[in-house]
mmCIF file of C-alpha atoms and ligand atoms in Angstrom:
data_model
loop_
_atom_site.group_PDB
_atom_site.id
_atom_site.type_symbol
_atom_site.label_atom_id
_atom_site.label_comp_id
_atom_site.label_asym_id
_atom_site.label_seq_id
_atom_site.Cartn_x
_atom_site.Cartn_y
_atom_site.Cartn_z
ATOM 1 C CA MET A 342 -18.252 -45.463 -3.684
ATOM 2 C CA LYS A 343 -16.010 -48.232 -5.058
ATOM 3 C CA ILE A 344 -12.415 -47.218 -5.528
ATOM 4 C CA LYS A 345 -9.986 -48.699 -8.103
ATOM 5 C CA LEU A 346 -6.371 -47.528 -7.644
ATOM 6 C CA HIS A 347 -4.164 -47.481 -10.738
ATOM 7 C CA LYS A 348 -0.558 -46.481 -10.595
ATOM 8 C CA GLY A 349 0.463 -44.018 -13.398
ATOM 9 C CA ASP A 350 -2.157 -44.698 -15.997
ATOM 10 C CA LEU A 351 -5.770 -45.759 -16.566
ATOM 11 C CA PRO A 352 -5.826 -49.755 -17.450
ATOM 12 C CA ASP A 353 -5.769 -50.193 -21.388
ATOM 13 C CA GLY A 354 -9.128 -50.298 -23.066
ATOM 14 C CA LEU A 355 -10.972 -48.568 -20.287
ATOM 15 C CA SER A 356 -13.820 -46.533 -21.465
ATOM 16 C CA LEU A 357 -15.944 -44.558 -18.959
ATOM 17 C CA GLY A 358 -18.501 -43.271 -21.348
ATOM 18 C CA PRO A 359 -19.247 -39.851 -23.003
ATOM 19 C CA LEU A 360 -19.444 -37.907 -19.474
ATOM 20 C CA VAL A 361 -16.636 -38.458 -16.939
ATOM 21 C CA ALA A 362 -16.429 -36.737 -13.722
ATOM 22 C CA ILE A 363 -12.929 -35.866 -12.621
ATOM 23 C CA ASP A 364 -10.956 -34.273 -9.878
ATOM 24 C CA THR A 365 -7.538 -33.893 -8.958
ATOM 25 C CA GLU A 366 -5.493 -33.807 -5.627
ATOM 26 C CA THR A 367 -2.161 -32.160 -5.676
ATOM 27 C CA LEU A 368 0.423 -31.079 -3.088
ATOM 28 C CA GLY A 369 -1.102 -27.259 -2.995
ATOM 29 C CA LEU A 370 -2.543 -24.724 -5.180
ATOM 30 C CA ASN A 371 0.682 -23.447 -7.136
ATOM 31 C CA PRO A 372 0.829 -25.379 -10.383
ATOM 32 C CA TYR A 373 4.536 -24.686 -10.706
ATOM 33 C CA ARG A 374 5.480 -25.556 -7.180
ATOM 34 C CA ASP A 375 2.847 -28.200 -6.215
ATOM 35 C CA ARG A 376 2.774 -31.284 -8.236
ATOM 36 C CA LEU A 377 -0.382 -33.496 -9.367
ATOM 37 C CA CYS A 378 -0.530 -36.402 -7.375
ATOM 38 C CA LEU A 379 -4.040 -38.127 -8.144
ATOM 39 C CA ALA A 380 -6.538 -38.025 -10.586
ATOM 40 C CA GLN A 381 -9.883 -39.572 -9.718
ATOM 41 C CA LEU A 382 -12.409 -40.256 -12.620
ATOM 42 C CA SER A 383 -16.092 -41.635 -12.657
ATOM 43 C CA ALA A 384 -18.637 -42.476 -15.044
ATOM 44 C CA GLY A 385 -21.113 -41.941 -12.742
ATOM 45 C CA ASP A 386 -21.715 -45.526 -11.798
ATOM 46 C CA GLY A 387 -20.478 -45.318 -8.258
ATOM 47 C CA VAL A 388 -17.006 -46.612 -9.458
ATOM 48 C CA CYS A 389 -14.024 -44.200 -8.824
ATOM 49 C CA HIS A 390 -10.972 -45.066 -11.162
ATOM 50 C CA ALA A 391 -8.133 -43.253 -9.136
ATOM 51 C CA VAL A 392 -4.688 -42.597 -10.832
ATOM 52 C CA GLN A 393 -1.664 -42.198 -8.568
ATOM 53 C CA PHE A 394 1.326 -40.427 -10.289
ATOM 54 C CA ALA A 395 5.067 -40.621 -8.780
ATOM 55 C CA ALA A 396 6.993 -37.701 -8.974
ATOM 56 C CA GLY A 397 7.774 -36.727 -12.420
ATOM 57 C CA GLU A 398 6.072 -39.949 -13.792
ATOM 58 C CA TYR A 399 3.492 -38.367 -15.959
ATOM 59 C CA ALA A 400 3.415 -40.335 -19.179
ATOM 60 C CA ALA A 401 0.078 -41.957 -18.766
ATOM 61 C CA PRO A 402 -1.146 -42.209 -22.446
ATOM 62 C CA ASN A 403 -4.479 -43.646 -21.745
ATOM 63 C CA LEU A 404 -5.697 -40.830 -19.578
ATOM 64 C CA ARG A 405 -4.282 -38.096 -21.656
ATOM 65 C CA ARG A 406 -6.205 -39.826 -24.526
ATOM 66 C CA MET A 407 -9.325 -39.411 -22.736
ATOM 67 C CA LEU A 408 -8.631 -36.033 -21.695
ATOM 68 C CA ALA A 409 -7.990 -34.937 -25.255
ATOM 69 C CA ASP A 410 -10.813 -37.053 -26.741
ATOM 70 C CA PRO A 411 -13.543 -34.585 -28.519
ATOM 71 C CA ALA A 412 -16.346 -37.136 -27.648
ATOM 72 C CA VAL A 413 -15.975 -37.372 -23.966
ATOM 73 C CA THR A 414 -17.229 -34.458 -21.983
ATOM 74 C CA LYS A 415 -14.905 -33.839 -18.737
ATOM 75 C CA LEU A 416 -17.062 -32.750 -15.701
ATOM 76 C CA PHE A 417 -15.373 -30.997 -12.942
ATOM 77 C CA HIS A 418 -16.199 -28.650 -10.097
ATOM 78 C CA PHE A 419 -13.699 -25.827 -10.452
ATOM 79 C CA ALA A 420 -12.332 -26.791 -13.921
ATOM 80 C CA ARG A 421 -10.234 -24.043 -14.301
ATOM 81 C CA PHE A 422 -7.668 -25.563 -11.589
ATOM 82 C CA ASP A 423 -7.809 -29.349 -12.832
ATOM 83 C CA ILE A 424 -7.473 -28.176 -16.321
ATOM 84 C CA ALA A 425 -4.347 -26.133 -15.587
ATOM 85 C CA MET A 426 -2.820 -29.038 -13.611
ATOM 86 C CA PHE A 427 -3.529 -31.585 -16.366
ATOM 87 C CA ARG A 428 -1.836 -28.828 -19.162
ATOM 88 C CA ARG A 429 1.381 -28.428 -16.854
ATOM 89 C CA TYR A 430 1.932 -32.137 -15.773
ATOM 90 C CA LEU A 431 0.336 -34.150 -18.510
ATOM 91 C CA LYS A 432 0.676 -31.613 -21.380
ATOM 92 C CA VAL A 433 -2.846 -32.134 -22.550
ATOM 93 C CA ASP A 434 -5.366 -29.794 -23.804
ATOM 94 C CA CYS A 435 -8.378 -30.943 -21.704
ATOM 95 C CA LYS A 436 -11.606 -30.657 -23.455
ATOM 96 C CA PRO A 437 -14.662 -30.273 -23.841
ATOM 97 C CA VAL A 438 -15.479 -29.634 -20.245
ATOM 98 C CA TYR A 439 -18.389 -28.863 -17.975
ATOM 99 C CA CYS A 440 -17.880 -27.208 -14.693
ATOM 100 C CA THR A 441 -20.343 -27.050 -11.797
ATOM 101 C CA LYS A 442 -18.997 -24.040 -10.181
ATOM 102 C CA ILE A 443 -19.532 -21.968 -13.158
ATOM 103 C CA ALA A 444 -23.055 -23.510 -13.719
ATOM 104 C CA SER A 445 -23.734 -22.790 -10.002
ATOM 105 C CA LYS A 446 -22.669 -19.083 -10.270
ATOM 106 C CA LEU A 447 -24.913 -18.457 -13.271
ATOM 107 C CA VAL A 448 -28.019 -19.854 -11.799
ATOM 108 C CA ARG A 449 -27.616 -19.627 -7.839
ATOM 109 C CA THR A 450 -27.344 -15.896 -7.836
ATOM 110 C CA TYR A 451 -29.413 -16.060 -4.293
ATOM 111 C CA THR A 452 -26.403 -17.018 -2.757
ATOM 112 C CA ASP A 453 -22.172 -16.568 -2.855
ATOM 113 C CA ARG A 454 -21.727 -20.221 -1.677
ATOM 114 C CA HIS A 455 -20.238 -22.201 -4.658
ATOM 115 C CA GLY A 456 -18.223 -24.675 -3.047
ATOM 116 C CA LEU A 457 -18.789 -28.374 -3.939
ATOM 117 C CA LYS A 458 -19.976 -29.253 -0.228
ATOM 118 C CA ASP A 459 -22.492 -26.079 -0.480
ATOM 119 C CA LEU A 460 -23.834 -27.528 -3.864
ATOM 120 C CA VAL A 461 -24.108 -31.099 -2.650
ATOM 121 C CA ARG A 462 -26.011 -30.205 0.433
ATOM 122 C CA GLU A 463 -28.465 -27.938 -1.433
ATOM 123 C CA LEU A 464 -29.086 -29.546 -4.635
ATOM 124 C CA LEU A 465 -28.681 -33.424 -3.391
ATOM 125 C CA GLY A 466 -29.203 -33.074 0.376
ATOM 126 C CA ILE A 467 -25.931 -34.822 1.031
ATOM 127 C CA GLU A 468 -23.252 -33.955 3.771
ATOM 128 C CA LEU A 469 -19.665 -34.248 2.418
ATOM 129 C CA SER A 470 -16.941 -34.426 4.819
ATOM 130 C CA LYS A 471 -13.764 -32.226 3.816
ATOM 131 C CA GLU A 472 -11.891 -33.796 6.534
ATOM 132 C CA GLN A 473 -9.128 -35.155 4.421
ATOM 133 C CA GLN A 474 -8.771 -32.201 1.963
ATOM 134 C CA SER A 475 -5.421 -30.966 3.389
ATOM 135 C CA SER A 476 -3.469 -34.277 3.510
ATOM 136 C CA ASP A 477 -0.099 -35.398 2.042
ATOM 137 C CA TRP A 478 -1.441 -36.288 -1.444
ATOM 138 C CA GLY A 479 2.267 -37.143 -2.322
ATOM 139 C CA ALA A 480 2.628 -40.214 -0.103
ATOM 140 C CA ALA A 481 3.658 -43.334 -1.755
ATOM 141 C CA GLU A 482 0.857 -45.215 0.044
ATOM 142 C CA LEU A 483 -2.483 -43.201 0.434
ATOM 143 C CA THR A 484 -4.676 -44.070 3.310
ATOM 144 C CA GLU A 485 -8.348 -45.619 2.968
ATOM 145 C CA LYS A 486 -9.503 -42.474 4.279
ATOM 146 C CA GLN A 487 -7.693 -40.132 1.852
ATOM 147 C CA LEU A 488 -9.179 -42.575 -1.253
ATOM 148 C CA ALA A 489 -12.514 -42.343 0.105
ATOM 149 C CA TYR A 490 -12.413 -38.609 0.454
ATOM 150 C CA ALA A 491 -10.853 -38.353 -3.086
ATOM 151 C CA ALA A 492 -13.392 -40.564 -4.633
ATOM 152 C CA SER A 493 -16.250 -38.660 -2.934
ATOM 153 C CA ASP A 494 -15.203 -35.444 -4.882
ATOM 154 C CA VAL A 495 -16.399 -37.208 -8.108
ATOM 155 C CA ALA A 496 -19.340 -39.158 -6.855
ATOM 156 C CA HIS A 497 -21.879 -36.584 -7.105
ATOM 157 C CA LEU A 498 -20.877 -34.417 -10.090
ATOM 158 C CA HIS A 499 -23.287 -36.229 -12.494
ATOM 159 C CA ALA A 500 -26.258 -35.580 -10.289
ATOM 160 C CA LEU A 501 -25.203 -32.078 -9.821
ATOM 161 C CA LYS A 502 -24.914 -31.424 -13.513
ATOM 162 C CA THR A 503 -28.516 -32.885 -14.023
ATOM 163 C CA ALA A 504 -30.044 -30.265 -11.172
ATOM 164 C CA LEU A 505 -27.630 -27.567 -12.472
ATOM 165 C CA ASP A 506 -28.717 -28.334 -16.203
ATOM 166 C CA THR A 507 -32.393 -27.910 -15.358
ATOM 167 C CA MET A 508 -31.847 -24.597 -13.554
ATOM 168 C CA LEU A 509 -29.949 -23.379 -16.611
ATOM 169 C CA ALA A 510 -32.451 -24.106 -18.892
ATOM 170 C CA ARG A 511 -35.078 -22.668 -16.444
ATOM 171 C CA GLU A 512 -33.244 -19.083 -16.493
ATOM 172 C CA GLY A 513 -32.429 -19.262 -20.112
ATOM 173 C CA ARG A 514 -28.596 -19.399 -19.316
ATOM 174 C CA THR A 515 -27.670 -22.536 -21.045
ATOM 175 C CA HIS A 516 -25.885 -20.966 -23.862
ATOM 176 C CA LEU A 517 -24.079 -18.690 -21.325
ATOM 177 C CA ALA A 518 -22.719 -21.573 -19.351
ATOM 178 C CA GLN A 519 -21.610 -23.315 -22.663
ATOM 179 C CA ALA A 520 -19.724 -20.277 -23.575
ATOM 180 C CA CYS A 521 -17.817 -19.868 -20.195
ATOM 181 C CA PHE A 522 -17.197 -23.904 -20.629
ATOM 182 C CA ASN A 523 -15.822 -23.450 -24.057
ATOM 183 C CA PHE A 524 -13.438 -20.696 -22.761
ATOM 184 C CA LEU A 525 -12.148 -22.634 -19.859
ATOM 185 C CA PRO A 526 -9.093 -24.338 -21.608
ATOM 186 C CA ALA A 527 -7.847 -20.850 -22.644
ATOM 187 C CA ARG A 528 -8.576 -19.471 -19.129
ATOM 188 C CA ALA A 529 -6.311 -22.343 -17.904
ATOM 189 C CA GLU A 530 -3.650 -21.474 -20.299
ATOM 190 C CA LEU A 531 -3.553 -17.827 -19.394
ATOM 191 C CA ASP A 532 -3.525 -18.773 -15.850
ATOM 192 C CA LEU A 533 -0.050 -20.904 -16.514
ATOM 193 C CA ALA A 534 1.225 -17.901 -18.866
ATOM 194 C CA GLY A 535 1.060 -15.382 -16.272
ATOM 195 C CA TRP A 536 -2.052 -13.799 -16.378
ATOM 196 C CA GLU A 537 -3.622 -15.734 -13.257
ATOM 197 C CA GLU A 538 -4.333 -12.792 -11.135
ATOM 198 C CA ILE A 539 -5.898 -10.494 -14.147
ATOM 199 C CA ASP A 540 -9.297 -10.568 -15.386
ATOM 200 C CA ILE A 541 -8.419 -9.995 -19.130
ATOM 201 C CA PHE A 542 -12.241 -8.640 -19.617
ATOM 202 C CA ALA A 543 -11.886 -6.003 -17.140
ATOM 203 C CA HIS A 544 -11.264 -2.151 -18.019
HETATM 204 MN MN1 MN B 1763 -10.686 -33.122 -4.353
#
């Protein structure tokens, strides 16, 4: 996959079409402690646009506009986390969204393995390396290996969505998936507001 690195924001005037695959890299899993370091975006054309953030520099008007654009569906794997990070750092309500992990849970009921690596292996026959997952994403200069890894996380989301959409239609669960996707921005807001560990639908 081809990688274009941008410091602080997407270039002016760049459009990535109606369906944009997105992933983020952070310093950890706690949105209050661990800052957003990188956002990777792809139109599904083999090019990854990686936006690198310096600490405290989250103005990014072009990226924020795309994330909030109602005409652009943001395609994630485990959207809940990325949406919360965008909300916390970019102060943006990221929607509409599609999440391959939720789609997988609604159709691949024969397994409890819904990691990106598992999905890409089973549905696309591709082996993903997770070697660089735990590395210093806050570094001023990211390594070639880190950037290649970051890009690989958005490289297959369009193809995964196509495969999962077919399965959702086959099982009559497209509407349930859509309802879950619609709720995701509120779920991320609940996470940030103190309900992270609580299932609000539980008894
Ligand atoms: Mn990633």
